[in-house]
Coordinates of C-alpha atoms and ligand atoms in Angstrom, one line a residue:
X12 CA -18.7 23.1 -14.2
X13 CA -16.3 21.0 -12.4
X14 CA -15.0 22.0 -9.0
X15 CA -11.5 23.4 -8.5
X16 CA -10.6 21.2 -5.5
X17 CA -8.2 23.0 -2.8
X18 CA -5.2 22.3 -0.5
X19 CA -5.6 21.8 3.0
X20 CA -2.9 23.8 4.5
X21 CA -2.3 26.4 7.6
X22 CA -5.7 25.1 8.9
X23 CA -7.8 26.3 5.9
X24 CA -8.6 24.9 2.2
X25 CA -6.4 27.0 0.2
X26 CA -5.5 27.5 -3.5
X27 CA -2.1 26.2 -4.8
X28 CA -0.2 29.5 -4.7
X29 CA 1.1 29.5 -8.2
X30 CA -2.7 29.3 -8.8
X31 CA -2.2 26.0 -11.5
X32 CA -4.6 22.9 -11.3
X33 CA -4.6 19.3 -13.7
X34 CA -7.7 17.6 -14.4
X35 CA -8.8 14.4 -12.5
X36 CA -11.2 12.3 -15.0
X37 CA -13.1 9.0 -14.7
X38 CA -11.0 6.3 -16.2
X39 CA -13.9 4.3 -17.0
X40 CA -15.5 7.1 -19.0
X41 CA -12.9 10.1 -19.7
X42 CA -15.6 12.6 -20.6
X43 CA -16.6 12.6 -16.9
X44 CA -14.3 15.0 -14.9
X45 CA -14.5 14.6 -11.3
X46 CA -13.0 18.0 -10.7
X47 CA -10.1 19.9 -10.9
X48 CA -7.0 19.9 -8.1
X49 CA -4.2 21.9 -7.2
X50 CA -0.8 21.4 -9.2
X51 CA 1.4 22.3 -6.2
X52 CA 5.0 23.0 -5.8
X53 CA 7.8 23.8 -3.2
X54 CA 6.6 26.9 -2.1
X55 CA 2.9 24.9 -1.3
X56 CA 5.2 22.6 0.4
X57 CA 7.2 25.2 2.7
X58 CA 3.8 26.8 3.8
X59 CA 2.6 23.2 4.8
X60 CA 5.8 22.6 6.6
X61 CA 5.4 25.9 8.6
X62 CA 2.1 25.1 9.6
X63 CA 2.5 21.5 10.3
X64 CA 5.5 22.0 12.8
X65 CA 3.0 24.1 14.9
X66 CA 0.5 21.6 14.8
X67 CA 3.3 19.6 16.0
X68 CA 4.5 21.3 18.9
X69 CA 0.8 21.2 20.8
X70 CA -0.2 17.6 19.1
X71 CA 3.3 15.7 20.5
X72 CA 1.9 17.2 24.4
X73 CA -1.5 15.6 23.8
X74 CA -1.8 12.4 25.3
X75 CA -2.0 8.9 23.6
X76 CA -5.1 7.9 24.3
X77 CA -6.7 11.3 23.6
X78 CA -5.2 11.1 20.3
X79 CA -6.5 7.7 19.8
X80 CA -10.2 8.9 20.9
X81 CA -9.6 10.9 17.3
X82 CA -9.0 8.3 15.4
X83 CA -11.7 6.6 16.7
X84 CA -13.8 8.8 16.0
X85 CA -12.6 9.2 12.3
X86 CA -13.5 5.3 12.2
X87 CA -17.1 6.3 13.0
X88 CA -16.9 9.0 10.4
X89 CA -15.5 6.8 7.9
X90 CA -18.4 3.9 8.5
X91 CA -20.6 6.5 8.4
X92 CA -19.5 7.7 5.0
X93 CA -18.3 4.2 3.8
X94 CA -21.1 4.4 0.4
X95 CA -20.5 8.3 -0.6
X96 CA -16.7 7.7 -0.6
X97 CA -16.4 4.0 -2.0
X98 CA -18.6 5.5 -4.9
X99 CA -16.6 8.4 -5.1
X100 CA -13.1 6.3 -5.7
X101 CA -14.6 4.1 -8.1
X102 CA -15.3 7.1 -9.9
X103 CA -11.6 8.3 -10.0
X104 CA -10.1 5.4 -10.2
X105 CA -12.3 2.7 -11.6
X106 CA -12.4 -0.4 -9.5
X107 CA -15.6 -2.1 -8.5
X108 CA -17.7 -1.0 -6.0
X109 CA -16.9 -4.0 -3.5
X110 CA -13.5 -3.2 -4.1
X111 CA -13.8 0.1 -2.9
X112 CA -15.9 -0.6 -0.2
X113 CA -13.5 -2.9 0.9
X114 CA -10.8 -0.2 0.3
X115 CA -13.1 2.3 2.8
X116 CA -13.3 -1.0 5.0
X117 CA -9.5 -1.1 5.8
X118 CA -9.2 2.2 6.3
X119 CA -11.9 1.9 9.3
X120 CA -10.6 -1.0 10.8
X121 CA -6.7 0.5 10.4
X122 CA -8.5 3.5 12.3
X123 CA -10.1 1.7 15.0
X124 CA -6.7 -0.4 15.6
X125 CA -4.8 2.8 16.0
X126 CA -7.4 3.9 18.6
X127 CA -7.4 0.9 20.5
X128 CA -3.0 1.5 20.7
X129 CA -3.2 4.7 21.9
X130 CA -3.6 2.9 24.9
X131 CA -0.7 0.7 24.2
X132 CA 2.0 2.4 22.4
X133 CA 4.1 0.1 24.5
X134 CA 7.7 0.9 25.8
X135 CA 9.9 -1.4 27.9
X136 CA 10.6 -1.7 31.4
X137 CA 14.0 -4.4 32.1
X138 CA 15.8 -5.0 35.1
X139 CA 19.1 -2.4 35.3
X140 CA 22.7 -4.2 36.2
X141 CA 22.8 -1.6 39.0
X142 CA 20.9 -1.6 42.5
X143 CA 18.2 1.2 42.7
X144 CA 18.0 1.9 39.5
X145 CA 15.6 2.0 36.9
X146 CA 15.5 1.0 33.5
X147 CA 13.3 1.6 30.7
X148 CA 12.3 2.8 27.4
X149 CA 9.5 5.1 26.0
X150 CA 8.3 6.1 22.6
X151 CA 8.1 9.8 21.4
X152 CA 7.2 11.3 18.5
X153 CA 9.5 12.8 16.0
X154 CA 8.6 15.6 13.9
X155 CA 6.2 16.2 10.6
X156 CA 5.7 13.0 8.5
X157 CA 5.6 13.1 4.5
X158 CA 3.2 10.5 3.3
X159 CA 3.2 10.0 -0.4
X160 CA 0.7 7.2 -1.5
X161 CA 0.3 5.4 -4.8
X162 CA -3.6 4.9 -6.9
X163 CA -4.6 1.8 -7.1
X164 CA -5.6 1.9 -2.6
X165 CA -6.7 5.4 -2.3
X166 CA -7.9 5.1 1.2
X167 CA -6.5 1.8 2.7
X168 CA -2.8 2.8 1.6
X169 CA -2.7 6.3 3.3
X170 CA -4.5 5.6 6.5
X171 CA -1.9 2.7 7.1
X172 CA 0.5 5.4 7.1
X173 CA -1.3 8.4 8.6
X174 CA -3.3 6.9 11.4
X175 CA -0.2 5.3 12.7
X176 CA 2.4 8.7 12.3
X177 CA -1.0 10.8 14.0
X178 CA -1.5 8.2 16.8
X179 CA 2.4 8.5 17.6
X180 CA 2.2 12.1 17.8
X181 CA 3.4 13.3 14.3
X182 CA 2.0 15.8 12.3
X183 CA 1.3 15.1 8.9
X184 CA 2.0 16.3 5.4
X185 CA -0.2 14.0 2.9
X186 CA 0.7 14.0 -1.1
X187 CA -1.6 11.5 -2.8
X188 CA -1.0 10.3 -6.1
X189 CA -2.1 12.8 -8.3
X190 CA -4.7 10.1 -10.3
X191 CA -6.5 9.9 -6.7
X192 CA -7.0 13.1 -5.4
X193 CA -10.6 13.0 -4.5
X194 CA -10.7 10.3 -2.0
X195 CA -7.5 11.8 -0.2
X196 CA -9.4 15.0 0.0
X197 CA -12.7 13.0 1.8
X198 CA -9.9 11.2 4.1
X199 CA -8.6 14.8 5.1
X200 CA -12.4 16.2 6.0
X201 CA -13.1 12.9 8.1
X202 CA -10.2 14.1 10.2
X203 CA -10.8 17.5 10.7
X204 CA -14.4 16.8 11.2
X205 CA -13.4 13.9 14.2
X206 CA -11.6 16.8 15.7
X207 CA -8.1 16.9 14.9
X208 CA -6.5 19.8 15.4
X209 CA -6.2 21.5 11.6
X210 CA -2.5 22.2 11.5
X211 CA -1.8 19.2 12.4
X212 CA -2.7 17.5 8.9
X213 CA -1.9 19.4 5.8
X214 CA -3.0 18.1 2.4
X215 CA -0.9 19.4 -1.0
X216 CA -2.0 17.8 -4.2
X217 CA 0.0 17.5 -7.4
X218 CA 2.2 15.3 -9.3
X219 CA 5.3 13.3 -7.7
X220 CA 8.2 15.0 -9.6
X221 CA 6.8 18.7 -8.5
X222 CA 4.8 18.6 -4.8
X223 CA 6.2 14.9 -3.8
X224 CA 9.8 15.7 -5.0
X225 CA 9.6 18.8 -2.7
X226 CA 8.3 16.8 0.7
X227 CA 11.5 14.3 0.2
X228 CA 13.8 17.1 0.0
X229 CA 12.4 19.4 2.6
X230 CA 14.9 19.7 5.3
X231 CA 12.5 20.0 7.8
X232 CA 10.6 16.7 7.2
X233 CA 12.6 14.2 8.8
X234 CA 10.4 10.7 8.2
X235 CA 9.2 9.8 4.7
X236 CA 6.7 6.8 3.9
X237 CA 6.0 6.3 0.6
X238 CA 4.5 3.3 -1.5
X239 CA 4.8 3.0 -4.8
X240 CA 7.1 1.9 -7.7
X241 CA 10.1 0.5 -7.0
X242 CA 12.2 2.7 -9.5
X243 CA 10.3 6.1 -7.7
X244 CA 11.2 4.5 -4.5
X245 CA 14.9 4.2 -5.4
X246 CA 14.9 7.7 -6.1
X247 CA 13.7 8.6 -2.6
X248 CA 15.8 6.5 -1.4
X249 CA 18.9 8.6 -3.0
X250 CA 17.5 11.7 -1.5
X251 CA 16.6 10.4 2.3
X252 CA 19.8 8.5 2.4
X253 CA 22.0 11.7 1.7
X254 CA 19.8 13.8 4.2
X255 CA 19.8 11.0 6.8
X256 CA 16.0 10.8 6.8
X257 CA 13.9 7.6 7.9
X258 CA 12.5 6.0 5.2
X259 CA 9.8 3.4 4.9
X260 CA 9.4 2.2 0.9
X261 CA 6.8 -0.3 0.2
X262 CA 7.3 -0.8 -3.4
X263 CA 6.3 -3.6 -6.6
X264 CA 5.8 -7.0 -6.5
X265 CA 6.3 -9.9 -8.9
X266 CA 3.6 -12.0 -6.9
X267 CA 3.1 -15.9 -7.8
X268 CA 0.7 -18.5 -7.0
X269 CA 1.6 -22.5 -7.3
X270 CA -0.6 -24.7 -7.6
X271 CA 0.3 -28.6 -6.5
X272 CA -0.9 -31.6 -8.2
X273 CA -2.9 -32.3 -5.2
X274 CA -4.6 -28.6 -4.7
X275 CA -8.3 -28.5 -4.9
X276 CA -8.4 -27.2 -8.1
X277 CA -11.9 -25.3 -8.3
X278 CA -10.7 -23.7 -4.9
X279 CA -7.2 -22.3 -6.7
X280 CA -9.4 -20.9 -9.6
X281 CA -11.6 -19.0 -7.4
X282 CA -8.3 -17.9 -6.0
X283 CA -6.2 -17.1 -8.9
X284 CA -9.5 -15.0 -11.0
X285 CA -9.4 -12.7 -7.5
X286 CA -5.4 -12.6 -7.4
X287 CA -4.9 -12.0 -10.9
X288 CA -7.7 -9.7 -12.0
X289 CA -9.0 -8.0 -9.1
X290 CA -8.1 -4.1 -9.0
X291 CA -7.5 -5.0 -13.0
X292 CA -4.3 -7.1 -12.1
X293 CA -3.1 -3.2 -10.5
X294 CA -2.1 -4.2 -6.9
X295 CA 1.1 -4.5 -5.6
X296 CA 0.3 -8.1 -4.3
X297 CA -1.7 -9.2 -7.7
X298 CA -0.6 -12.7 -8.6
X299 CA 0.6 -12.0 -11.9
X300 CA 2.5 -15.6 -12.2
X301 CA 0.5 -18.7 -12.1
X302 CA 2.9 -21.7 -11.4
X303 CA 1.2 -25.4 -12.4
X304 CA 2.0 -28.6 -11.3
X305 CA 2.5 -30.5 -15.0
X306 CA 0.0 -33.2 -13.6
X307 CA -2.6 -30.6 -13.5
X308 CA -0.9 -28.2 -16.0
X309 CA -3.1 -28.6 -19.2
X310 CA -6.7 -29.1 -17.7
X311 CA -6.2 -25.9 -15.3
X312 CA -5.5 -23.8 -17.9
X313 CA -8.7 -25.0 -19.7
X314 CA -10.6 -24.4 -16.7
X315 CA -8.9 -20.7 -15.9
X316 CA -9.4 -19.9 -19.7
X317 CA -12.9 -20.7 -19.9
X318 CA -13.9 -18.2 -16.7
X319 CA -11.7 -15.5 -17.8
X320 CA -13.3 -15.6 -21.2
X321 CA -16.2 -14.9 -19.1
X322 CA -15.4 -12.0 -17.2
X323 CA -17.3 -8.9 -17.8
X324 CA -15.2 -5.6 -18.3
X325 CA -17.0 -2.3 -17.6
X326 CA -17.7 0.9 -15.4
X327 CA -16.9 -0.3 -11.7
X328 CA -20.3 1.7 -10.6
X329 CA -22.4 -1.2 -12.5
X330 CA -23.2 -4.6 -10.5
X331 CA -22.8 -6.2 -13.8
X332 CA -19.1 -5.4 -13.8
X333 CA -16.1 -8.3 -12.8
X334 CA -13.3 -5.8 -14.1
X335 CA -12.9 -2.1 -14.3
X336 CA -10.5 0.1 -16.4
X337 CA -7.0 0.8 -15.9
X338 CA -5.8 3.8 -14.1
X339 CA -5.0 5.9 -17.4
X340 CA -3.5 5.3 -20.9
X341 CA 0.1 5.3 -19.8
X342 CA -0.8 2.4 -17.9
X343 CA -2.5 0.6 -20.4
X344 CA -0.2 1.2 -22.8
X345 CA 2.4 -0.4 -20.7
X346 CA 0.2 -3.2 -20.2
X347 CA -0.3 -3.7 -24.3
X348 CA 3.6 -3.6 -24.9
X349 CA 3.9 -6.1 -22.1
X350 CA 2.0 -8.6 -24.0
X351 CA 3.5 -8.0 -27.0
X352 CA 6.9 -8.4 -25.4
X353 CA 5.7 -11.6 -24.1
X354 CA 4.6 -12.8 -27.6
X355 CA 7.7 -12.0 -29.0
X356 CA 9.5 -13.7 -26.4
X357 CA 7.6 -16.9 -27.6
X358 CA 4.9 -17.3 -25.0
X359 CA 0.7 -18.0 -26.0
X360 CA -1.5 -15.1 -25.4
X361 CA -4.4 -17.6 -24.6
X362 CA -7.1 -15.3 -23.8
X363 CA -7.9 -11.5 -24.1
X364 CA -4.4 -9.7 -25.1
X365 CA -5.8 -6.6 -26.4
X366 CA -7.3 -3.2 -25.5
X367 CA -11.1 -3.2 -25.1
X368 CA -12.8 -0.9 -27.4
X369 CA -16.0 0.5 -28.5
X370 CA -19.6 0.5 -27.2
X371 CA -19.6 1.0 -23.6
X372 CA -15.8 0.6 -23.1
X373 CA -15.3 3.5 -25.9
X374 CA -14.4 6.4 -23.6
X375 CA -12.7 4.2 -21.1
X376 CA -9.0 2.7 -20.4
X377 CA -9.9 -0.9 -20.7
X378 CA -7.7 -4.1 -21.3
X379 CA -8.8 -7.5 -21.6
X380 CA -8.1 -9.6 -19.0
X381 CA -5.5 -12.1 -20.3
X382 CA -3.5 -15.1 -19.7
X383 CA -0.1 -15.7 -21.2
X384 CA 0.6 -19.8 -21.4
X385 CA 4.1 -21.1 -22.0
X386 CA 6.0 -19.0 -20.4
X387 CA 9.9 -19.7 -19.2
X388 CA 11.5 -18.6 -16.3
X389 CA 13.6 -15.5 -17.1
X390 CA 11.5 -13.7 -19.5
X391 CA 10.4 -10.6 -19.3
X392 CA 6.8 -11.4 -18.8
X393 CA 8.1 -13.4 -16.0
X394 CA 10.2 -11.5 -14.0
X395 CA 8.9 -7.6 -14.6
X396 CA 5.8 -6.1 -12.9
X397 CA 3.5 -5.4 -15.3
X398 CA 0.6 -3.8 -13.1
X399 CA -2.1 -4.8 -15.4
X400 CA -4.7 -7.6 -15.8
X401 CA -2.2 -10.3 -17.2
X402 CA -1.4 -13.4 -15.9
X403 CA 1.7 -15.5 -17.0
X404 CA 1.6 -19.2 -16.4
X405 CA 4.5 -21.8 -15.9
X406 CA 4.7 -25.2 -15.5
X407 CA 6.9 -27.4 -13.2
X408 CA 7.4 -30.6 -11.8
X409 CA 8.4 -30.4 -8.4
X410 CA 7.7 -28.3 -5.1
X411 CA 11.8 -27.2 -5.3
X412 CA 11.8 -26.2 -8.8
X413 CA 8.5 -24.0 -7.9
X414 CA 10.0 -22.2 -4.8
X415 CA 12.9 -21.8 -6.9
X416 CA 11.1 -20.0 -10.0
X417 CA 9.0 -18.1 -7.4
X418 CA 11.8 -17.0 -5.1
X419 CA 14.3 -16.0 -8.6
X420 CA 12.6 -12.8 -9.2
X421 CA 14.2 -9.4 -7.6
X422 CA 10.7 -8.8 -5.6
X423 CA 9.3 -10.7 -2.6
X424 CA 6.2 -9.1 -1.3
X425 CA 3.1 -11.8 -1.8
X426 CA 3.0 -15.7 -2.4
X427 CA 0.5 -18.4 -2.6
X428 CA 0.4 -22.3 -2.3
X429 CA -2.6 -24.4 -3.2
X430 CA -1.9 -27.8 -1.6
X431 CA -3.7 -30.6 0.7
X432 CA -0.3 -31.2 1.6
X433 CA 0.7 -30.1 5.1
X434 CA 4.4 -31.4 4.6
X435 CA 4.4 -29.5 1.3
X436 CA 3.0 -25.9 3.1
X437 CA 5.5 -25.8 5.9
X438 CA 8.0 -26.2 3.6
X439 CA 6.8 -22.9 1.5
X440 CA 6.4 -21.2 4.3
X441 CA 9.7 -21.6 5.5
X442 CA 11.5 -21.6 1.9
X443 CA 9.8 -18.7 -0.4
X444 CA 11.2 -15.4 -0.1
X445 CA 8.4 -12.9 0.4
X446 CA 6.9 -10.9 3.0
X447 CA 3.6 -12.9 3.1
X448 CA 2.5 -16.7 2.3
X449 CA -0.8 -17.5 1.9
X450 CA -1.8 -21.3 2.2
X451 CA -4.9 -22.1 0.5
X452 CA -5.6 -18.3 -0.7
X453 CA -4.9 -15.9 -3.1
X454 CA -2.0 -13.7 -3.1
X455 CA -4.2 -10.8 -2.2
X456 CA -5.9 -10.2 1.3
X457 CA -4.1 -8.3 3.8
X458 CA -5.7 -7.8 7.4
X459 CA -5.1 -4.5 8.8
X460 CA -3.8 -5.9 12.0
X461 CA -0.9 -7.9 10.7
X462 CA 2.2 -7.0 9.5
X463 CA 2.3 -5.9 5.4
X464 CA 5.6 -5.6 3.7
X465 CA 8.1 -7.2 1.3
X466 CA 12.0 -8.6 1.1
X467 CA 14.4 -7.6 -1.3
X468 CA 13.4 -5.0 -4.0
X469 CA 10.0 -4.9 -2.9
X470 CA 10.9 -3.0 0.6
X471 CA 13.6 -1.6 2.5
X472 CA 12.8 -3.7 5.5
X473 CA 9.6 -1.6 7.1
X474 CA 6.7 -2.9 7.6
X475 CA 3.0 -1.4 7.7
X476 CA -0.1 -2.3 9.4
X477 CA -0.5 -4.2 13.1
X478 CA 1.9 -3.4 15.7
X479 CA 5.1 -3.4 13.5
X480 CA 4.7 0.2 12.0
X481 CA 4.4 2.0 15.3
X482 CA 7.8 1.2 15.5
X483 CA 8.3 3.3 12.5
X484 CA 6.4 6.6 13.4
X485 CA 8.2 7.0 16.8
X486 CA 11.3 6.9 18.2
X487 CA 12.7 5.3 21.1
X488 CA 14.4 7.1 24.4
X489 CA 16.1 5.0 26.7
X490 CA 15.4 6.5 30.3
X491 CA 17.7 5.1 33.6
X492 CA 16.5 6.4 37.2
X493 CA 19.2 6.1 39.4
X494 CA 17.9 6.4 43.0
X495 CA 20.7 4.7 44.9
X496 CA 22.8 8.5 45.9
X497 CA 25.8 7.7 44.5
X498 CA 28.0 7.0 41.2
X499 CA 27.0 3.9 40.0
X500 CA 29.0 2.6 36.8
X501 CA 27.9 0.4 34.9
X502 CA 29.9 -3.1 33.7
X503 CA 32.4 -1.4 36.3
X504 CA 30.4 -1.5 39.6
X505 CA 27.7 -4.4 38.8
X506 CA 26.8 -7.4 40.4
X507 CA 28.1 -6.2 43.9
X508 CA 27.1 -9.0 46.8
Ligands
NAD626 P1 4.4 5.8 -8.4 O1 5.6 5.2 -8.0 O2 4.0 6.2 -9.9 O3 3.7 6.6 -7.8 C1 3.4 6.8 -6.2 C2 3.5 8.1 -5.3 O4 4.6 8.6 -5.5 C3 2.6 9.3 -6.0 O5 2.1 9.7 -5.3 C4 3.3 9.9 -7.2 O6 2.7 11.3 -7.3 C5 4.7 9.9 -6.5 N1 5.7 10.4 -7.0 C6 6.0 10.1 -8.3 N2 7.5 10.3 -8.5 C7 8.3 11.2 -7.2 C8 9.4 11.6 -7.0 N3 10.2 12.0 -8.0 N4 9.3 12.2 -5.5 C9 8.6 12.1 -4.7 N5 7.5 11.4 -5.0 C10 7.0 11.0 -6.3 O7 3.5 4.4 -8.3 P2 1.7 4.5 -8.3 O8 1.7 4.3 -10.3 O9 0.7 5.6 -8.1 O10 1.6 2.9 -7.9 C11 2.2 1.7 -8.4 C12 3.0 1.2 -7.8 O11 2.8 0.9 -6.2 C13 3.3 -0.1 -8.2 O12 4.7 -0.4 -8.9 C14 3.2 -1.0 -6.9 O13 3.5 -2.5 -6.8 C15 3.1 -0.3 -6.1 N6 2.6 -0.4 -4.9 C16 3.0 -1.1 -4.0 C17 2.3 -1.2 -2.3 C18 3.4 -2.1 -1.7 O14 2.3 -2.1 0.0 N7 4.4 -2.6 -1.8 C19 1.4 -1.3 -2.5 C20 0.6 -0.7 -3.5 C21 0.9 -0.5 -4.7

């Protein structure tokens, strides 16, 4: 009998108020039921908010270094439970174990970074323009933070948001993707075991349209941090704009790798295989376009197809698997539709191009790693995010042309250039419109202590990771202390001799 999992609300593991659950199944084998998880709704969110407000009143007064100590302990617990959590993650969302271990490691790195930030959380002290006056800025917590996350990094992305939110003194209501509720549950277990006061974290499982929507529209939740598709982000933006909420959006990508004629082709080949087919192409930073200089185009394409055909599809828990399943049937069908669209646009499917069925793959959502060649700028396969194991290949003549193609999409998350020419490398760093540019490395590989995020329709100007995310989760208060004993008027009584 599969277990009925619970929400964590009001300091206790509780059933959803309506008593409704949904099934979470293994995408590599849908006969494997991970568990039933709450289909929460607005009433559950309301309860969570009431509790979180109590948690906030207490937590905001806890000194930041002490908040950091709790997060350090969370890092220790994640380290201890790394293998167990990685296995649970692969089981519920499919990516191979090496990647789910990396996903947990990113959570660990983020925990230790947050812990050290507890002793930093800098404000500024600057000279006043008046005598005998002190001028500074300090950071304050904001309130209850609504955290809404996608399926593809079930540990890393929630920790990118939850740890800085907590470190800054906020309480959190966490809604993980309905496809990965188990990993979200394990994360909350670690937070509680580490000594976080229970009202400071609330976990509400369920569908975006129900519980996610209720979080975004709740008047007592002043800040929302969301990672997901650009379409969903746009809906959130409308509500948060109307309600004057602080909103951080991290959304879709259509990332390109550019390979110049002088590049180390073996290096670029390893890079594009990892970039395009890691996480079965379901990464916001996935390499979904490969721009090849005409001098090396045909040779590189042959090398690529040879390697892609050797990639082994299967259950991510098996050591023989290179590429796991897709997250669910709609994602699989969407990928298949895009390949048909590419065919219809006149591109050539040079390998893959169909679902993988039969044998050990019979009960999973598998799509063969696919390379589409002869793609032209402006085709839908070149412009739109597929979020599957499909790589579109284009040919270019000059770096300027490649950068133009790179930039001519609505997204701007990650980018990559392979070259030995330092001039080309710095030209690309300057001219590519993206939040991240890699030189001689694939489009994926973010490190927890650097800012992460995109431009154009990938984001709305905020960054996760590193030091910058702490700006999002804290409010600045400016403080003036006048010890002159008389009225001093700014801009008027200044610069007296
Ligand atoms: P999604 O937009 O379908 O869902 C993301 C989250 O939003 C889920 O928790 C979902 O339940 C919730 N949601 C859905 N509708 C909602 C609504 N109306 N109100 C409130 N919440 C709602 O995305 P997904 O399929 O889980 O993830 C894939 C997408 O995420 C891709 O577009 C990918 O590029 C993007 N992504 C971006 C980044 C980044 O940092 N830029 C990282 C990972 C994934």
